[in-house]
Coordinates of C-alpha atoms in Angstrom, one line a residue:
Chain A
M238 CA 35.9 -26.7 -23.4
S239 CA 33.9 -30.0 -23.7
D240 CA 32.3 -31.0 -26.9
P241 CA 29.0 -29.3 -27.7
I242 CA 25.7 -31.0 -27.5
W243 CA 23.1 -30.5 -30.2
I244 CA 19.4 -30.2 -30.5
I245 CA 18.4 -32.2 -33.6
G246 CA 14.7 -32.5 -33.1
S247 CA 12.2 -30.2 -31.5
N248 CA 8.4 -29.8 -31.4
M249 CA 5.6 -28.3 -29.3
T250 CA 1.9 -28.9 -29.5
K251 CA -0.6 -26.1 -29.9
F252 CA -1.0 -24.7 -26.4
G253 CA -4.6 -24.2 -25.3
K254 CA -7.6 -26.3 -24.4
H255 CA -7.3 -29.9 -25.4
P256 CA -10.3 -31.5 -23.6
E257 CA -10.2 -34.6 -25.9
L258 CA -6.5 -35.4 -25.1
D259 CA -4.9 -36.7 -21.9
I260 CA -1.4 -35.8 -20.9
I261 CA 0.0 -39.0 -22.6
D262 CA -1.7 -38.0 -25.9
L263 CA -0.1 -34.6 -25.7
A264 CA 3.3 -35.9 -24.7
A265 CA 3.1 -38.6 -27.5
E266 CA 2.2 -36.0 -30.1
A267 CA 5.2 -33.8 -29.3
S268 CA 7.5 -36.7 -28.8
L269 CA 6.7 -38.4 -32.1
A270 CA 6.9 -35.1 -34.0
A271 CA 10.3 -34.3 -32.4
L272 CA 11.5 -37.8 -33.4
A273 CA 10.3 -37.3 -37.0
D274 CA 11.9 -33.8 -37.0
S275 CA 15.3 -35.5 -36.1
S276 CA 14.8 -38.5 -38.4
M277 CA 15.2 -40.7 -35.3
A278 CA 13.2 -43.5 -33.8
M279 CA 12.6 -44.5 -30.2
T280 CA 15.2 -47.3 -30.8
D281 CA 17.8 -44.5 -31.2
I282 CA 17.0 -42.9 -27.9
D283 CA 19.4 -43.8 -25.0
V284 CA 17.8 -41.8 -22.2
L285 CA 14.3 -40.3 -21.6
A286 CA 13.6 -37.5 -19.2
V287 CA 10.0 -36.4 -18.7
G288 CA 8.7 -33.4 -16.8
N289 CA 5.2 -33.1 -15.4
L290 CA 4.2 -31.4 -12.2
M291 CA 0.6 -32.2 -11.5
N292 CA 1.1 -36.0 -11.8
A293 CA 4.6 -36.1 -10.5
S294 CA 4.1 -39.5 -8.8
A295 CA 2.4 -41.2 -11.9
S296 CA 5.5 -42.3 -13.8
V297 CA 4.5 -40.3 -16.8
G298 CA 7.7 -41.2 -18.7
Q299 CA 6.9 -44.9 -18.5
Q300 CA 3.2 -44.2 -19.4
L301 CA 4.5 -42.4 -22.5
Q302 CA 6.8 -45.3 -23.4
K303 CA 3.9 -47.7 -23.2
Q304 CA 2.2 -45.6 -26.0
I305 CA 5.2 -44.8 -28.3
G306 CA 7.9 -47.4 -27.6
Q307 CA 9.1 -49.5 -24.6
T308 CA 12.7 -49.9 -25.3
G309 CA 14.0 -50.5 -21.8
I310 CA 16.1 -47.3 -21.6
P311 CA 16.4 -45.4 -18.3
V312 CA 13.6 -42.9 -17.6
F313 CA 13.9 -39.9 -15.3
N314 CA 10.5 -38.5 -14.2
V315 CA 11.3 -35.0 -13.0
A316 CA 9.3 -32.2 -11.2
N317 CA 10.9 -28.9 -10.4
A318 CA 8.0 -26.3 -10.2
C319 CA 7.8 -24.1 -13.3
A320 CA 11.3 -25.1 -14.3
T321 CA 10.2 -28.7 -14.7
G322 CA 10.6 -28.9 -18.5
A323 CA 14.0 -27.2 -18.5
T324 CA 15.1 -29.6 -15.8
A325 CA 14.1 -32.6 -17.9
L326 CA 16.2 -31.3 -20.8
R327 CA 19.0 -30.6 -18.3
V328 CA 18.9 -34.3 -17.2
A329 CA 19.1 -35.5 -20.8
I330 CA 22.0 -33.2 -21.5
M331 CA 23.9 -34.3 -18.3
A332 CA 23.5 -37.9 -19.3
I333 CA 25.2 -37.2 -22.6
Q334 CA 27.9 -35.0 -21.0
A335 CA 28.5 -37.9 -18.5
G336 CA 29.1 -40.3 -21.4
Q337 CA 26.1 -42.4 -20.4
A338 CA 24.1 -41.7 -23.6
E339 CA 24.6 -40.4 -27.1
V340 CA 21.0 -39.5 -27.9
G341 CA 18.4 -38.2 -25.3
M342 CA 14.8 -37.2 -25.4
A343 CA 13.3 -34.6 -23.1
V344 CA 9.6 -34.2 -22.9
G345 CA 7.5 -31.7 -20.9
V346 CA 3.7 -32.0 -20.6
E347 CA 0.9 -30.5 -18.5
K348 CA -2.9 -30.2 -18.5
L349 CA -4.1 -27.1 -16.6
S350 CA -7.1 -25.8 -18.5
G351 CA -9.8 -24.6 -16.2
M352 CA -7.8 -25.0 -13.0
G353 CA -7.9 -21.4 -12.0
L354 CA -5.4 -20.1 -9.4
L355 CA -3.0 -22.9 -8.6
S356 CA -2.3 -23.7 -5.0
G357 CA -1.0 -26.5 -2.9
P358 CA -2.9 -29.5 -1.5
P359 CA -5.9 -28.5 0.6
E360 CA -5.2 -28.3 4.3
A361 CA -6.6 -31.1 6.5
P362 CA -9.7 -30.1 8.4
R363 CA -9.1 -28.5 11.8
G364 CA -10.8 -29.3 15.0
D365 CA -12.9 -26.8 17.1
T366 CA -10.0 -25.8 19.3
W367 CA -6.8 -24.1 18.3
E368 CA -4.0 -26.4 17.2
P369 CA -0.7 -24.9 16.0
R370 CA 0.5 -26.4 12.8
G371 CA 3.5 -26.4 10.5
R372 CA 6.8 -24.6 10.6
V373 CA 5.4 -21.4 12.2
G374 CA 2.8 -23.1 14.4
A375 CA -0.1 -21.4 12.6
L376 CA -3.5 -21.7 14.1
G377 CA -5.3 -21.4 10.8
P378 CA -4.7 -20.5 7.1
T379 CA -2.0 -17.9 6.6
E380 CA -3.4 -16.6 3.3
G381 CA -4.8 -13.1 4.0
H382 CA -3.7 -13.3 7.7
I383 CA 0.0 -13.1 6.9
G384 CA 0.1 -11.4 3.6
T385 CA -0.2 -13.7 0.5
D386 CA 1.2 -16.8 -1.0
I387 CA -0.8 -16.8 -4.2
M388 CA 1.4 -16.7 -7.3
P389 CA 0.0 -13.4 -8.8
G390 CA 0.5 -11.8 -5.5
V391 CA 4.0 -13.1 -4.9
F392 CA 5.2 -12.1 -8.3
A393 CA 3.4 -8.7 -8.0
Q394 CA 5.5 -8.1 -4.9
I395 CA 8.7 -9.2 -6.7
G396 CA 8.0 -6.5 -9.4
M397 CA 7.1 -3.9 -6.9
E398 CA 10.2 -4.6 -4.9
Y399 CA 12.2 -3.7 -8.0
G400 CA 10.4 -0.4 -7.9
H401 CA 11.3 0.1 -4.3
T402 CA 15.0 -0.6 -5.0
Y403 CA 15.3 1.4 -8.3
G404 CA 12.2 3.6 -8.6
E405 CA 10.0 4.2 -11.6
V406 CA 7.6 1.2 -11.7
S407 CA 3.9 1.8 -12.2
F408 CA 0.7 0.0 -13.0
D409 CA 0.9 1.5 -16.5
L410 CA 4.5 0.2 -17.0
F411 CA 3.6 -3.4 -16.1
A412 CA 0.5 -3.2 -18.3
R413 CA 2.6 -2.0 -21.3
I414 CA 4.9 -5.0 -20.8
S415 CA 1.9 -7.2 -21.1
E416 CA 0.7 -5.2 -24.1
K417 CA 3.9 -6.1 -25.9
N418 CA 3.7 -9.8 -25.3
H419 CA 0.0 -10.0 -26.4
A420 CA 0.9 -8.1 -29.5
H421 CA 3.7 -10.6 -30.3
S422 CA 1.3 -13.5 -29.8
T423 CA -0.8 -12.6 -32.8
L424 CA 2.0 -14.0 -35.0
N425 CA 2.3 -17.3 -33.1
P426 CA -0.2 -19.9 -34.2
L427 CA 0.8 -22.2 -31.4
A428 CA -0.1 -19.7 -28.7
A429 CA -3.1 -20.3 -26.5
Y430 CA -4.3 -16.7 -26.9
Q431 CA -3.6 -14.7 -30.0
K432 CA -5.6 -11.6 -29.1
R433 CA -4.0 -8.2 -29.2
F434 CA -5.2 -6.1 -26.3
T435 CA -5.2 -2.3 -26.1
L436 CA -3.5 -0.9 -23.0
D437 CA -6.8 0.2 -21.7
E438 CA -8.2 -3.3 -22.1
I439 CA -5.3 -4.7 -20.1
K440 CA -5.6 -2.1 -17.3
N441 CA -9.4 -2.3 -17.1
D442 CA -9.6 -6.1 -17.0
V443 CA -10.2 -8.0 -13.8
M444 CA -7.6 -7.2 -11.1
I445 CA -6.1 -10.3 -9.7
A446 CA -3.3 -9.0 -7.5
Y447 CA -2.3 -5.4 -8.0
P448 CA -0.7 -4.5 -10.3
N449 CA -1.4 -7.7 -12.2
T450 CA -4.7 -7.8 -14.0
R451 CA -5.9 -11.0 -15.6
P452 CA -4.2 -10.5 -19.0
M453 CA -0.9 -9.8 -17.1
C454 CA -1.0 -13.3 -15.7
S455 CA 0.2 -16.5 -17.5
G456 CA -2.6 -18.6 -18.8
N457 CA -3.3 -22.1 -17.4
C458 CA -3.6 -24.3 -20.5
D459 CA -2.7 -27.7 -21.9
G460 CA 0.3 -28.5 -24.0
A461 CA 3.5 -30.5 -24.5
A462 CA 6.9 -30.0 -25.9
A463 CA 9.7 -32.4 -26.8
M464 CA 13.3 -32.2 -27.8
I465 CA 15.9 -34.7 -29.1
V466 CA 19.5 -34.0 -28.0
M467 CA 22.7 -35.6 -29.3
S468 CA 26.4 -35.8 -28.6
D469 CA 28.8 -34.0 -30.9
E470 CA 30.5 -37.3 -31.9
R471 CA 27.2 -39.0 -32.8
K472 CA 26.2 -35.8 -34.8
Q473 CA 29.1 -36.4 -37.1
S474 CA 27.4 -39.4 -38.5
L475 CA 24.1 -37.7 -39.3
P476 CA 23.0 -37.2 -42.9
S477 CA 23.7 -33.7 -44.0
E478 CA 20.0 -32.7 -44.3
V479 CA 19.5 -33.5 -40.6
A480 CA 22.8 -32.1 -39.4
R481 CA 22.2 -28.8 -41.3
R482 CA 19.2 -28.0 -39.0
A483 CA 21.0 -29.0 -35.8
V484 CA 21.2 -26.2 -33.2
K485 CA 24.1 -26.0 -30.8
I486 CA 23.5 -25.9 -27.0
A487 CA 26.2 -23.3 -26.1
A488 CA 25.2 -23.4 -22.5
S489 CA 22.8 -25.4 -20.3
V490 CA 22.6 -24.3 -16.6
L491 CA 20.3 -25.0 -13.7
T492 CA 20.6 -23.2 -10.4
S493 CA 18.7 -23.0 -7.1
D494 CA 18.3 -20.0 -4.9
P495 CA 21.3 -19.3 -2.6
Y496 CA 20.6 -17.8 0.8
T497 CA 20.1 -14.1 0.8
P498 CA 18.6 -12.1 3.7
G499 CA 14.8 -12.1 3.4
C500 CA 14.7 -14.8 0.8
Q501 CA 12.5 -17.0 3.0
V502 CA 10.0 -14.2 3.4
L503 CA 9.7 -13.1 -0.2
P504 CA 11.4 -15.5 -2.7
D505 CA 14.5 -14.0 -4.2
I506 CA 14.1 -15.0 -7.8
N507 CA 16.8 -12.5 -8.8
T508 CA 20.0 -14.0 -7.4
L509 CA 19.6 -17.5 -8.9
T510 CA 18.6 -16.1 -12.3
R511 CA 21.7 -13.8 -12.3
N512 CA 23.9 -16.7 -11.2
A513 CA 22.4 -18.9 -14.0
A514 CA 22.9 -16.2 -16.6
N515 CA 26.5 -15.5 -15.5
Q516 CA 27.3 -19.3 -15.7
A517 CA 25.6 -19.6 -19.1
Y518 CA 27.4 -16.6 -20.6
E519 CA 30.7 -17.8 -19.3
A520 CA 30.1 -21.4 -20.6
A521 CA 29.0 -20.1 -24.0
G522 CA 31.8 -17.6 -24.3
I523 CA 29.3 -14.9 -25.3
G524 CA 27.7 -12.0 -23.6
P525 CA 24.2 -10.5 -23.5
E526 CA 25.2 -8.1 -26.3
D527 CA 25.5 -11.1 -28.6
L528 CA 21.9 -12.2 -28.2
D529 CA 19.5 -11.9 -31.1
L530 CA 16.4 -12.9 -29.1
V531 CA 15.4 -13.9 -25.6
E532 CA 12.5 -16.0 -24.3
L533 CA 12.2 -15.3 -20.6
H534 CA 9.8 -16.4 -17.8
D535 CA 7.1 -13.8 -17.9
C536 CA 4.7 -15.8 -15.6
F537 CA 3.4 -12.4 -14.7
A538 CA 4.0 -9.0 -16.3
T539 CA 5.8 -7.9 -13.0
A540 CA 8.3 -10.8 -13.5
E541 CA 9.4 -9.9 -17.0
L542 CA 10.7 -6.5 -15.8
V543 CA 13.1 -7.9 -13.2
H544 CA 14.5 -10.5 -15.6
Y545 CA 15.6 -7.9 -18.1
D546 CA 18.0 -6.9 -15.3
N547 CA 18.7 -10.5 -13.9
L548 CA 19.7 -11.7 -17.4
M549 CA 21.8 -8.6 -17.8
L550 CA 20.0 -7.4 -20.9
C551 CA 20.5 -4.0 -19.4
E552 CA 22.7 -2.4 -16.8
P553 CA 21.8 -3.0 -13.1
G554 CA 18.7 -0.9 -12.2
E555 CA 18.0 0.0 -15.8
A556 CA 15.2 -2.4 -16.6
V557 CA 12.6 0.3 -16.9
S558 CA 14.8 2.3 -19.4
F559 CA 15.4 -0.9 -21.3
F560 CA 11.7 -1.4 -21.8
E561 CA 11.0 2.2 -22.5
S562 CA 13.6 2.2 -25.2
G563 CA 11.5 -0.3 -27.1
A564 CA 14.3 -2.8 -27.1
P565 CA 12.2 -5.9 -26.1
W566 CA 9.6 -5.4 -28.9
R567 CA 10.1 -7.7 -31.8
D568 CA 11.4 -4.8 -34.0
G569 CA 13.6 -3.6 -31.1
A570 CA 17.3 -4.0 -30.3
L571 CA 16.8 -7.2 -28.4
P572 CA 13.4 -8.9 -28.9
V573 CA 12.0 -10.5 -25.8
N574 CA 9.2 -13.1 -25.8
V575 CA 8.3 -12.9 -29.5
S576 CA 6.4 -16.1 -29.0
G577 CA 3.9 -14.1 -26.9
G578 CA 5.4 -15.2 -23.7
L579 CA 3.6 -17.1 -21.0
Q580 CA 1.0 -14.4 -20.8
S581 CA -0.3 -15.3 -24.3
K582 CA 1.4 -18.5 -25.4
G583 CA 0.2 -20.0 -22.1
H584 CA 2.0 -21.8 -19.3
P585 CA 1.4 -25.6 -19.2
I586 CA 4.0 -25.8 -16.4
G587 CA 5.9 -29.0 -17.4
A588 CA 6.0 -28.1 -21.0
T589 CA 7.0 -24.4 -20.6
G590 CA 10.7 -24.9 -20.1
I591 CA 11.1 -26.9 -23.3
A592 CA 8.6 -24.8 -25.3
N593 CA 10.6 -21.6 -24.8
I594 CA 13.8 -23.4 -26.0
H595 CA 11.7 -24.7 -29.0
E596 CA 10.9 -21.1 -29.8
I597 CA 14.6 -20.2 -30.0
V598 CA 15.3 -23.3 -32.1
C599 CA 12.6 -22.2 -34.6
H600 CA 14.3 -18.8 -35.1
L601 CA 17.8 -20.1 -35.3
R602 CA 16.7 -22.6 -38.0
G603 CA 14.9 -19.8 -39.8
E604 CA 11.7 -21.7 -39.5
A605 CA 9.6 -19.3 -37.3
G606 CA 7.3 -18.2 -40.0
D607 CA 5.7 -14.8 -39.7
R608 CA 7.3 -14.1 -36.4
Q609 CA 10.9 -15.0 -37.6
I610 CA 13.5 -12.6 -36.2
E611 CA 15.6 -12.2 -39.3
G612 CA 19.2 -13.3 -39.1
A613 CA 18.9 -14.7 -35.6
R614 CA 22.0 -16.7 -34.7
V615 CA 22.1 -16.7 -30.9
G616 CA 19.2 -16.9 -28.5
L617 CA 18.6 -17.4 -24.7
A618 CA 15.8 -19.2 -23.0
H619 CA 15.1 -18.7 -19.3
V620 CA 12.6 -20.3 -16.9
I621 CA 12.1 -20.0 -13.2
G622 CA 10.2 -22.3 -10.8
L623 CA 9.3 -20.9 -7.5
G624 CA 11.0 -22.7 -4.6
S625 CA 13.3 -22.0 -6.5
A626 CA 14.9 -23.4 -9.6
C627 CA 16.2 -21.5 -12.7
G628 CA 17.1 -22.9 -16.1
V629 CA 19.1 -20.9 -18.7
H630 CA 19.9 -22.3 -22.1
I631 CA 21.9 -20.4 -24.7
L632 CA 21.5 -21.8 -28.3
Q633 CA 23.6 -21.0 -31.3
Q634 CA 23.1 -21.6 -35.0
A635 CA 25.4 -24.3 -36.4
S636 CA 28.2 -22.4 -38.1
Chain B
M194 CA 0.8 -18.7 29.9
T195 CA -2.4 -20.2 31.2
D196 CA -5.1 -22.0 29.3
T197 CA -7.2 -18.9 29.2
D198 CA -4.5 -16.5 27.9
P199 CA -4.9 -15.5 24.3
I200 CA -2.8 -17.7 21.9
P201 CA -0.6 -16.2 19.1
Y202 CA -1.8 -17.0 15.6
V203 CA 1.8 -17.9 14.7
D204 CA 4.5 -19.0 17.1
Y205 CA 6.9 -16.1 16.2
L206 CA 4.4 -13.6 17.6
D207 CA 5.4 -13.0 21.2
L208 CA 2.5 -11.8 23.4
S209 CA 4.3 -12.1 26.8
G210 CA 4.7 -8.3 27.0
E211 CA 4.1 -5.6 24.4
P212 CA 3.4 -7.7 21.3
Q213 CA 6.5 -8.3 19.1
L214 CA 7.8 -10.6 16.4
V215 CA 10.7 -12.8 17.3
T216 CA 13.2 -14.4 14.9
Q217 CA 15.5 -17.4 15.3
A218 CA 18.9 -15.8 14.9
C219 CA 21.9 -18.0 14.0
T220 CA 24.5 -17.8 16.7
Q221 CA 27.3 -18.3 14.1
C222 CA 26.4 -15.9 11.2
G223 CA 23.5 -13.9 12.5
A224 CA 21.0 -14.8 9.8
Q225 CA 17.4 -14.4 11.1
F226 CA 14.5 -16.7 10.3
F227 CA 10.8 -17.1 11.3
G228 CA 9.6 -20.4 12.6
R229 CA 11.1 -23.8 13.6
R230 CA 14.6 -24.4 12.3
N231 CA 16.7 -27.5 11.6
A232 CA 19.8 -25.6 10.8
C233 CA 20.9 -22.2 9.3
A234 CA 20.2 -21.8 5.6
A235 CA 23.2 -19.5 5.3
C236 CA 25.9 -21.3 7.2
S237 CA 24.3 -24.7 8.3
A238 CA 25.0 -24.0 12.0
T239 CA 22.5 -25.5 14.4
T240 CA 22.2 -23.1 17.3
F241 CA 19.9 -20.1 17.4
V242 CA 18.9 -17.4 19.8
E243 CA 15.5 -15.5 19.8
K244 CA 15.8 -12.0 18.6
P245 CA 13.0 -9.4 18.7
V246 CA 12.1 -7.6 15.5
Q247 CA 11.8 -3.8 15.5
R248 CA 8.1 -2.9 15.7
T249 CA 8.2 -0.2 13.0
G250 CA 9.4 -0.3 9.5
H251 CA 8.6 0.6 5.9
I252 CA 6.9 -1.2 3.1
S253 CA 9.5 -2.4 0.6
S254 CA 6.9 -4.2 -1.5
F255 CA 3.2 -4.8 -1.6
T256 CA 0.3 -6.2 -3.6
I257 CA -3.4 -6.0 -3.2
V258 CA -5.1 -9.3 -3.5
S259 CA -8.5 -9.0 -5.1
G260 CA -11.6 -10.8 -3.9
K261 CA -14.8 -10.2 -2.0
T262 CA -12.7 -8.4 0.6
P263 CA -9.4 -7.2 -1.0
Y264 CA -6.4 -7.3 1.3
V265 CA -3.0 -5.7 1.3
S266 CA 0.0 -8.0 1.5
A267 CA 3.3 -6.4 2.1
I268 CA 6.9 -7.0 2.7
V269 CA 7.9 -4.8 5.6
D270 CA 11.5 -3.8 6.2
C271 CA 12.0 -3.6 10.0
A272 CA 15.5 -2.3 10.4
G273 CA 16.9 -4.8 7.9
V274 CA 14.6 -7.7 8.8
S275 CA 12.0 -8.5 6.1
V276 CA 8.6 -9.4 7.5
R277 CA 5.6 -10.7 5.4
A278 CA 2.4 -9.3 6.7
T279 CA -1.1 -8.1 5.9
V280 CA -1.5 -4.3 6.2
I281 CA -4.7 -3.4 8.0
N282 CA -6.4 -0.2 9.1
V283 CA -5.9 1.3 5.6
E284 CA -8.0 1.4 2.4
A285 CA -7.0 -1.6 0.3
D286 CA -6.2 0.3 -2.8
A287 CA -3.1 1.7 -4.6
D288 CA -4.1 5.3 -3.6
H289 CA -3.7 4.6 0.0
V290 CA -0.8 2.1 0.1
H291 CA 2.6 3.0 -1.4
L292 CA 6.2 1.9 -1.4
A293 CA 8.3 3.2 1.4
M294 CA 5.2 3.8 3.5
P295 CA 6.0 3.8 7.3
V296 CA 4.1 1.1 9.1
Q297 CA 4.0 -0.3 12.6
L298 CA 3.2 -3.6 14.2
T299 CA -0.3 -4.2 15.4
T300 CA -2.5 -7.1 16.5
Y301 CA -6.0 -8.2 15.9
S302 CA -8.4 -10.9 17.2
A303 CA -8.4 -13.9 14.9
G304 CA -11.4 -15.4 16.7
H305 CA -12.2 -17.7 19.5
D306 CA -12.2 -21.5 19.6
A307 CA -14.8 -23.8 21.2
D308 CA -13.2 -23.4 24.6
G309 CA -13.6 -19.6 24.2
R310 CA -9.9 -19.1 23.9
E311 CA -8.9 -16.1 21.7
A312 CA -6.3 -16.2 19.0
I313 CA -4.3 -13.0 18.3
G314 CA -2.8 -12.3 14.9
Y315 CA -0.3 -9.7 13.9
A316 CA -0.4 -7.2 11.0
F317 CA 1.0 -3.9 10.2
E318 CA -0.8 -0.6 10.0
P319 CA 0.2 2.9 8.9
Q320 CA 2.4 4.6 11.4
T321 CA 0.7 7.0 13.7
T322 CA 2.1 10.4 12.7
A323 CA 4.2 12.4 15.1
E324 CA 1.5 15.1 15.3
E325 CA -1.1 12.5 16.4
T326 CA 1.1 11.0 19.0
S327 CA 2.0 14.4 20.5
I328 CA -1.6 15.2 21.2

């Protein structure tokens, strides 16, 4: 097995509304704090990877350097849907694994407050006679004419599909998954929303796409997260007070969606997540039974359910039983999304994939404050970006 | 097809006879796709044949998108081929739409353009029951 790579610095900003800050302010805040956390300076960093989706062509990494340190190192600006942040971290890790760098910094940042339902670029105006367009020669918009493409609807169908395959899903079940994450969020001061909802409040809120009501959807918000990663060899030279808080990256995996029948009709977010989890467990030499906590990509309540199964936190088809057992509550057998998840913590897309790893880092360091999972030694962080990309990282406490 | 014939809203809706959906089926591995292809996503082969999709199926997943006029979006399993569609001729609420519900292909007018030419869209609707068809 190759030498491990270590997280030696980690930070995330408060997620929420930051009208007074631009994306570079947010990225700089997280980056400088992560550097301070690792007792490193920009001059120590060999490679920088920066994830941002909404300004993917704006060289955000170089803009960040111009505010916090232009040292001439290679910069990789990455965009990979909701897996953008995890992809940035993966790039920094790969650079170290390839022997091209000893110390890397990964940053994810996004500003989404007030953007409402996210969709692609607006369609160019059409003339007054029919004109077939695109891959299927559509004469007009497909939304509403050929089902739906909006995210709450797509992920609603993904959750309902699980019910068709295995039975037992219901509006009430999905609402209770959301109830759990909102309850967890009350202990996370960095979450965008820290309000505990009753089950009735969740079910009676505005319906977005059945069965997802508004609180069952991830919140658009602003935020950034940053992480400093280091080779095993370089870590040997760290002062003990820095090395002591280092967290081992036991596995870092990124997958895309392999072809499965129907996957171009309804995205198959299951197979690539299962593939990523399998590869990660094998690389780490541990299994799901060894995990002390999991942060998974609950972009909608309907998504959380299927990932219990995809990450093999339960037997195939047993996700509903897993939830009903109370396991994923913070006092359960395998706490899931103790940060509040994307539904409460918020989902500033580029930052999300690093922020969920930051949550695991906090627990493994014993620095998660009121929401600390006592004795946590191993954690898994998962993100998925539709299109699709899946990142799975397994972290272990330094032994 | 003449300039006055109705035009399908998407090119995989075949209106030449009884309306049907048509996939591009890979001649090497049989994988089926809707729309223009460069190559097969399953095996990378580059030749395809058109293959009609069964007109009936069942709902394998659905959602109801809220708004001024809520609509039902479903994934319909038509003898193993997944189709994305809007479900019409049904109340758009969870009391009237359910998993495994039998549905059938239907068409609707998507409007006329400035030349007066009509566009025809496809959707699915609840299957007519055996009792009703026997009358």
